[in-house]
Amino acid sequence: MKLHIPDHIAAITPYPPGKPIEELEREYGISGSIKLASNENPLGPSPLAIQAIAESLSGLHRYPDGSGYYLTKAIAGHLGLAPEQVVLGNGSNEIIEFLVKAFVQTGDEVITSHPSFLMYQKFVQIRGGVNHVVPLRNMTHDLDAIVGLVSDRTRLIFLDNPNNPTGTMIAAKRFDAFLARLPEQVIVVLDEAYVDFAEEEHRLDTCSLVTARDGRCAVVALRTFSKAYGLAGLRVGYCFSAAEIAACLHKVRQPFNINQLALVGARAALDDVAFYRQTLETTNAGKRMLMAGVEALGCRSYPSQTNFFLIDVGGSATVLYEAMLLKGVIVRSMQAYGFPQCIRITVGTAAENERFLAALSECLRECGYV
Ligand SMILES: *Cc1c(COP(=O)(O)O)cnc(C)c1O
């Protein structure tokens, strides 16, 4: 075998896949562990989605509706936009890929923040594009530094809003001023994966922002069914934008990129208002309880507009992460994200949150941090 691996592919480090929970348990000799590491919905999937999926199983011999007609229409209605402005993805991750495929050529530039969602840079690398990475400032996107890096090769700017992993958001005034300073050919992508959890007054009016306007650059918003709707395993996300941008994204997608179960499941979840409300209530109550508990243990917690938050544990986060793992509580160390003393924890059910606090209390003592 003699492979010609392009340099820009050879340079990519693969996304580190987390081990299945069953494997972790076997390795560490534990059982009944809880995973508070991936910002998933602790209540499970939307019940209406489960029901709709079960009812559609007998149709699996057919190809899915390649236009995603009903789901697209439902999402557009939900947002008050036209269906031509909405594009569905196999998770919002796939939309990130579409954007890069459609707008970035070899040598074109893309600006992202660090720490932030890692997939933005990955797709740019695959495409042979150039990543400019701007460190967060005060745990939030450094919009001034981003403007400073814009050149006539800049095609996309990715901003997760709220940011993962800090949970912070961009203030509307700052964002408007930022847009006004960008050249018209740039596309600003707002990844709103966690916007459902954000307080109303902190949200940007993305439905208006995506409307095309002369003299100003375009804005695209990404959303997902993976978090507040509890469907991470189903893989459905979407974006909304000016219809001209959506038309470009449709050109680069596969005809059946969303499977039939995902189409019906997501559509039912969108109507499952009771589940959605319960998710937000559980998250908000759990977050308050966890933050108070964490502070009582002498750790600092960072305010967050999402279903997760950072905790400064006062010592190596990776050491504490391993100690927590031995007690069957899986969290995320933020060492690799530039916060060596922080763990990131997803808000769980009340029982999971209690268990997390008990394990944290023991581990802080074992590690000698308190
Ligand atoms: C979880 C998450 C997503 C969701 O990705 P999907 O592909 O829709 O599951 C997107 N962006 C960020 C920043 C996330 O943390």
Coordinates of C-alpha atoms and ligand atoms in Angstrom, one line a residue:
M1 CA 0.0 0.0 0.0
K2 CA 1.3 3.4 -0.9
L3 CA -0.9 6.3 0.3
H4 CA -0.8 9.9 -0.7
I5 CA -2.2 11.5 2.4
P6 CA -2.6 15.2 1.9
D7 CA -0.6 17.3 4.4
H8 CA -3.7 19.0 5.7
I9 CA -5.3 15.6 6.5
A10 CA -2.2 14.2 8.1
A11 CA -2.1 17.2 10.4
I12 CA -5.5 16.5 11.9
T13 CA -5.8 14.9 15.4
P14 CA -9.0 12.8 15.5
Y15 CA -11.8 13.8 17.8
P16 CA -11.1 11.9 21.0
P17 CA -14.0 9.5 21.3
G18 CA -15.2 9.0 24.9
K19 CA -15.3 5.4 25.9
P20 CA -18.7 3.7 26.3
I21 CA -19.9 4.0 29.9
E22 CA -19.9 0.2 30.1
E23 CA -16.2 0.0 29.2
L24 CA -15.3 2.6 31.8
E25 CA -17.2 0.7 34.4
R26 CA -15.4 -2.5 33.6
E27 CA -12.0 -0.8 33.6
Y28 CA -12.6 0.9 36.9
G29 CA -14.5 -1.9 38.5
I30 CA -17.5 0.2 39.2
S31 CA -21.2 0.0 38.4
G32 CA -24.2 2.3 38.4
S33 CA -22.2 5.3 37.4
I34 CA -23.7 8.7 36.3
K35 CA -22.5 10.7 33.4
L36 CA -22.6 14.5 33.8
A37 CA -20.0 15.1 31.1
S38 CA -21.7 15.8 27.8
N39 CA -24.5 18.3 28.5
E40 CA -27.2 15.8 27.7
N41 CA -30.8 16.0 29.0
P42 CA -31.0 14.1 32.3
L43 CA -34.8 13.5 31.8
G44 CA -34.2 11.3 28.8
P45 CA -35.8 11.8 25.4
S46 CA -39.1 13.7 24.9
P47 CA -41.9 11.1 25.4
L48 CA -43.8 12.4 22.4
A49 CA -40.7 11.8 20.3
I50 CA -40.3 8.2 21.5
Q51 CA -44.0 7.6 20.7
A52 CA -43.7 9.1 17.2
I53 CA -40.6 7.1 16.4
A54 CA -42.2 3.8 17.6
E55 CA -45.1 4.5 15.3
S56 CA -43.0 5.1 12.3
L57 CA -40.7 2.0 12.6
S58 CA -42.8 0.0 10.1
G59 CA -42.0 2.5 7.4
L60 CA -38.2 2.0 7.6
H61 CA -38.1 0.2 4.2
R62 CA -38.7 3.5 2.6
Y63 CA -36.2 6.3 2.0
P64 CA -36.8 9.3 4.2
D65 CA -38.4 12.5 2.9
G66 CA -35.3 14.1 1.5
S67 CA -36.7 17.6 1.8
G68 CA -37.6 17.2 5.5
Y69 CA -40.8 19.0 4.4
Y70 CA -42.8 18.7 7.7
L71 CA -40.0 19.2 10.1
T72 CA -38.6 22.2 8.2
K73 CA -42.1 23.7 8.0
A74 CA -42.7 23.1 11.7
I75 CA -39.3 24.7 12.7
A76 CA -39.9 27.7 10.4
G77 CA -43.4 28.2 12.0
H78 CA -41.9 27.9 15.4
L79 CA -39.4 30.7 14.6
G80 CA -41.7 32.9 12.5
L81 CA -39.5 32.4 9.4
A82 CA -40.0 31.0 5.9
P83 CA -39.2 27.3 5.3
E84 CA -36.6 28.5 2.7
Q85 CA -34.6 29.9 5.5
V86 CA -34.2 26.7 7.4
V87 CA -31.7 23.8 6.7
L88 CA -31.7 20.5 8.6
G89 CA -28.6 18.7 9.6
N90 CA -27.5 15.3 11.0
G91 CA -26.9 17.1 14.3
S92 CA -26.0 20.8 14.1
N93 CA -22.5 19.5 13.6
E94 CA -23.4 18.6 10.1
I95 CA -24.5 22.2 9.5
I96 CA -21.1 23.4 10.6
E97 CA -19.7 21.1 7.9
F98 CA -22.1 22.4 5.3
L99 CA -21.1 26.0 6.0
V100 CA -17.4 25.2 5.7
K101 CA -18.0 23.1 2.5
A102 CA -20.1 25.8 0.9
F103 CA -18.0 28.9 1.8
V104 CA -14.4 27.9 2.5
Q105 CA -11.9 27.1 -0.2
T106 CA -8.2 26.1 0.3
G107 CA -6.4 29.0 2.0
D108 CA -9.6 30.8 3.0
E109 CA -9.7 31.9 6.6
V110 CA -12.0 31.2 9.5
I111 CA -12.0 32.7 13.0
T112 CA -13.0 30.8 16.1
S113 CA -12.4 31.3 19.9
H114 CA -10.5 29.1 22.3
P115 CA -11.8 27.5 24.4
S116 CA -14.9 26.9 22.3
F117 CA -16.5 24.0 20.4
L118 CA -13.7 22.0 18.7
M119 CA -15.6 20.9 15.6
Y120 CA -15.4 24.3 13.9
Q121 CA -11.7 24.1 13.5
K122 CA -11.8 20.5 12.5
F123 CA -14.0 21.0 9.5
V124 CA -11.9 23.9 8.4
Q125 CA -8.7 21.8 8.6
I126 CA -10.4 19.0 6.5
R127 CA -11.2 21.7 3.8
G128 CA -7.6 23.0 3.8
G129 CA -8.7 26.3 5.2
V130 CA -6.8 28.4 7.7
N131 CA -7.9 28.7 11.3
H132 CA -7.4 31.8 13.3
V133 CA -8.0 31.1 17.0
V134 CA -8.7 33.9 19.5
P135 CA -8.4 33.3 23.2
L136 CA -11.5 34.1 25.3
R137 CA -11.2 37.3 27.3
N138 CA -12.9 37.4 30.7
M139 CA -14.3 34.0 29.8
T140 CA -16.2 35.4 26.8
H141 CA -15.6 36.0 23.1
D142 CA -13.0 38.7 22.5
L143 CA -14.9 40.5 19.7
D144 CA -12.3 43.3 19.3
A145 CA -9.5 40.8 18.8
I146 CA -11.7 38.9 16.3
V147 CA -12.3 42.1 14.3
G148 CA -8.6 42.7 14.3
L149 CA -7.9 39.4 12.6
V150 CA -10.4 39.8 9.7
S151 CA -8.9 40.0 6.3
D152 CA -10.2 39.8 2.8
R153 CA -9.8 36.0 3.0
T154 CA -12.1 35.7 6.0
R155 CA -15.2 33.7 5.2
L156 CA -16.7 32.6 8.5
I157 CA -16.6 33.6 12.1
F158 CA -17.9 30.9 14.5
L159 CA -19.3 32.1 17.9
D160 CA -20.9 29.6 20.3
N161 CA -23.4 31.7 22.1
P162 CA -23.7 30.6 24.9
N163 CA -20.1 29.5 24.8
N164 CA -19.1 25.9 25.6
P165 CA -17.4 25.5 28.1
T166 CA -17.8 28.8 29.9
G167 CA -21.6 29.3 29.6
T168 CA -21.2 33.0 28.9
M169 CA -23.2 35.0 26.3
I170 CA -22.5 38.0 24.1
A171 CA -24.4 41.2 25.1
A172 CA -26.7 42.4 22.3
K173 CA -25.2 45.9 22.2
R174 CA -21.6 44.5 21.8
F175 CA -22.8 42.2 19.1
D176 CA -24.4 44.9 17.1
A177 CA -21.3 47.0 17.3
F178 CA -19.2 44.0 16.2
L179 CA -21.4 43.3 13.2
A180 CA -21.1 47.0 12.2
R181 CA -17.3 46.7 12.1
L182 CA -17.2 43.6 9.8
P183 CA -16.9 43.6 6.0
E184 CA -20.0 42.5 4.2
Q185 CA -18.6 39.3 2.7
V186 CA -18.0 37.7 6.1
I187 CA -20.6 35.2 7.5
V188 CA -21.0 35.2 11.3
V189 CA -22.3 31.9 12.6
L190 CA -24.0 31.9 16.0
D191 CA -24.1 28.4 17.5
E192 CA -27.1 28.5 19.8
A193 CA -27.0 24.9 21.0
Y194 CA -27.8 26.0 24.5
V195 CA -29.9 29.0 23.9
D196 CA -33.0 27.2 25.3
F197 CA -31.5 27.4 28.7
A198 CA -30.5 31.1 28.6
E199 CA -32.6 33.7 30.3
E200 CA -34.8 35.7 27.9
E201 CA -33.0 39.0 28.5
H202 CA -29.6 37.6 27.6
R203 CA -30.6 36.1 24.2
L204 CA -29.8 37.8 20.9
D205 CA -32.7 38.3 18.6
T206 CA -31.3 35.9 16.0
C207 CA -34.6 35.6 14.1
S208 CA -34.2 39.2 13.1
L209 CA -30.4 39.2 12.8
V210 CA -30.5 36.6 10.0
T211 CA -32.6 38.8 7.8
A212 CA -30.4 40.0 5.0
R213 CA -29.6 43.7 5.2
D214 CA -27.7 45.9 2.8
G215 CA -24.4 47.1 4.1
R216 CA -24.1 44.5 6.8
C217 CA -22.6 41.0 6.8
A218 CA -24.8 37.9 7.1
V219 CA -25.6 36.0 10.3
V220 CA -26.5 32.3 10.5
A221 CA -27.9 30.7 13.6
L222 CA -27.5 27.0 14.6
R223 CA -29.7 25.1 16.9
T224 CA -30.0 21.5 17.9
F225 CA -32.4 18.9 19.3
S226 CA -29.5 17.3 21.2
K227 CA -29.8 19.3 24.4
A228 CA -33.1 20.7 25.6
Y229 CA -35.2 18.3 23.5
G230 CA -33.2 15.2 24.8
L231 CA -32.4 13.7 21.4
A232 CA -28.6 13.7 21.2
G233 CA -28.6 10.1 19.9
L234 CA -31.1 10.8 17.1
R235 CA -28.8 13.5 15.5
V236 CA -30.9 16.4 14.4
G237 CA -30.0 20.1 14.3
Y238 CA -30.8 23.0 12.0
C239 CA -29.8 26.4 11.0
F240 CA -31.7 29.5 9.9
S241 CA -30.4 32.3 7.7
A242 CA -31.1 34.4 4.7
A243 CA -32.7 32.1 2.0
E244 CA -29.6 32.7 -0.3
I245 CA -27.3 31.1 2.3
A246 CA -29.7 28.2 2.9
A247 CA -29.8 27.5 -0.9
C248 CA -26.0 27.2 -0.9
L249 CA -26.1 24.7 2.1
H250 CA -28.7 22.6 0.3
K251 CA -26.3 22.2 -2.6
V252 CA -23.6 20.5 -0.5
R253 CA -25.8 18.2 1.5
Q254 CA -26.7 14.5 0.8
P255 CA -30.2 14.1 -0.4
F256 CA -31.2 12.0 2.7
N257 CA -29.0 13.5 5.4
I258 CA -31.8 13.2 8.1
N259 CA -33.1 9.7 8.7
Q260 CA -36.8 9.1 8.9
L261 CA -36.9 8.4 12.6
A262 CA -35.1 11.6 13.2
L263 CA -37.5 13.6 11.1
V264 CA -40.6 12.3 13.0
G265 CA -38.9 12.3 16.4
A266 CA -37.7 15.9 16.2
R267 CA -41.1 17.1 14.9
A268 CA -42.9 15.5 17.8
A269 CA -40.3 16.9 20.3
L270 CA -40.9 20.4 19.0
D271 CA -44.6 20.0 20.0
D272 CA -43.7 18.5 23.4
V273 CA -44.1 21.7 25.3
A274 CA -44.6 19.9 28.6
F275 CA -41.3 18.1 28.3
Y276 CA -39.5 21.2 27.2
R277 CA -40.8 23.2 30.2
Q278 CA -39.9 20.4 32.6
T279 CA -36.4 20.2 31.2
L280 CA -35.9 23.9 31.8
E281 CA -37.4 23.7 35.3
T282 CA -35.2 20.7 36.2
T283 CA -32.1 22.4 34.9
N284 CA -32.7 25.7 36.5
A285 CA -33.6 24.3 39.9
G286 CA -30.7 21.8 39.7
K287 CA -28.2 24.5 38.7
R288 CA -29.2 26.6 41.7
M289 CA -28.9 23.7 44.1
L290 CA -25.6 22.5 42.6
M291 CA -24.0 26.0 42.7
A292 CA -25.0 26.5 46.3
G293 CA -23.7 23.1 47.2
V294 CA -20.4 23.6 45.4
E295 CA -19.8 27.0 47.1
A296 CA -20.6 25.4 50.4
L297 CA -17.8 22.9 49.8
G298 CA -15.4 25.8 49.3
C299 CA -15.2 25.7 45.4
R300 CA -15.9 28.6 43.1
S301 CA -18.7 28.1 40.5
Y302 CA -19.0 30.3 37.4
P303 CA -22.3 31.7 36.4
S304 CA -23.7 30.0 33.2
Q305 CA -26.6 30.5 30.8
T306 CA -26.6 26.8 30.0
N307 CA -27.3 23.3 31.4
F308 CA -23.6 23.0 32.5
F309 CA -21.1 25.2 34.4
L310 CA -17.5 25.4 35.4
I311 CA -16.2 24.7 38.9
D312 CA -12.8 25.8 40.1
V313 CA -11.8 22.9 42.4
G314 CA -8.7 24.6 43.8
G315 CA -6.2 22.0 42.5
S316 CA -5.6 19.8 39.4
A317 CA -8.9 19.2 37.7
T318 CA -7.6 16.1 36.0
V319 CA -6.6 14.5 39.3
L320 CA -10.0 15.3 40.7
Y321 CA -11.8 14.0 37.6
E322 CA -10.0 10.6 38.0
A323 CA -11.0 10.5 41.7
M324 CA -14.6 11.2 40.8
L325 CA -14.5 8.5 38.1
L326 CA -13.6 5.9 40.7
K327 CA -16.8 6.9 42.5
G328 CA -18.8 6.4 39.3
V329 CA -19.3 10.1 38.7
I330 CA -18.2 11.2 35.2
V331 CA -17.5 14.9 34.7
R332 CA -15.1 16.7 32.3
S333 CA -11.7 18.1 33.2
M334 CA -11.1 21.4 31.5
Q335 CA -7.3 21.0 31.6
A336 CA -7.1 20.7 27.8
Y337 CA -9.4 23.8 27.5
G338 CA -7.0 26.1 29.3
F339 CA -8.7 25.9 32.8
P340 CA -6.4 23.4 34.6
Q341 CA -8.3 23.9 37.9
C342 CA -11.8 23.6 36.5
I343 CA -14.2 20.8 35.9
R344 CA -17.3 21.1 33.8
I345 CA -20.4 19.5 35.1
T346 CA -23.8 19.0 33.4
V347 CA -26.8 19.6 35.6
G348 CA -28.5 16.2 36.2
T349 CA -31.6 15.0 38.0
A350 CA -32.0 15.9 41.7
A351 CA -30.7 12.5 42.6
E352 CA -27.7 12.7 40.3
N353 CA -26.9 16.2 41.6
E354 CA -26.9 15.0 45.2
R355 CA -24.6 12.1 44.3
F356 CA -22.3 14.5 42.5
L357 CA -22.0 16.8 45.5
A358 CA -21.4 13.8 47.9
A359 CA -18.6 12.5 45.6
L360 CA -17.1 16.0 45.1
S361 CA -17.0 16.5 48.9
E362 CA -15.1 13.2 49.4
C363 CA -12.8 13.7 46.4
L364 CA -11.8 17.3 47.5
R365 CA -10.7 15.8 50.8
E366 CA -8.9 12.8 49.2
C367 CA -7.1 15.1 46.8
G368 CA -6.2 17.5 49.6
Y369 CA -7.8 20.5 47.9
V370 CA -9.7 21.6 51.1
Ligands
LIG1 C1 -23.7 20.0 22.1 C2 -23.3 21.1 21.2 C3 -23.8 21.1 19.9 C4 -24.7 20.1 19.4 O1 -24.2 19.4 18.3 P1 -25.2 18.3 17.6 O2 -24.4 17.9 16.5 O3 -26.5 19.1 17.3 O4 -25.5 17.2 18.6 C5 -23.4 22.2 19.0 N1 -22.6 23.2 19.5 C6 -22.1 23.2 20.7 C7 -21.2 24.3 21.2 C8 -22.4 22.1 21.6 O5 -21.9 22.1 22.8

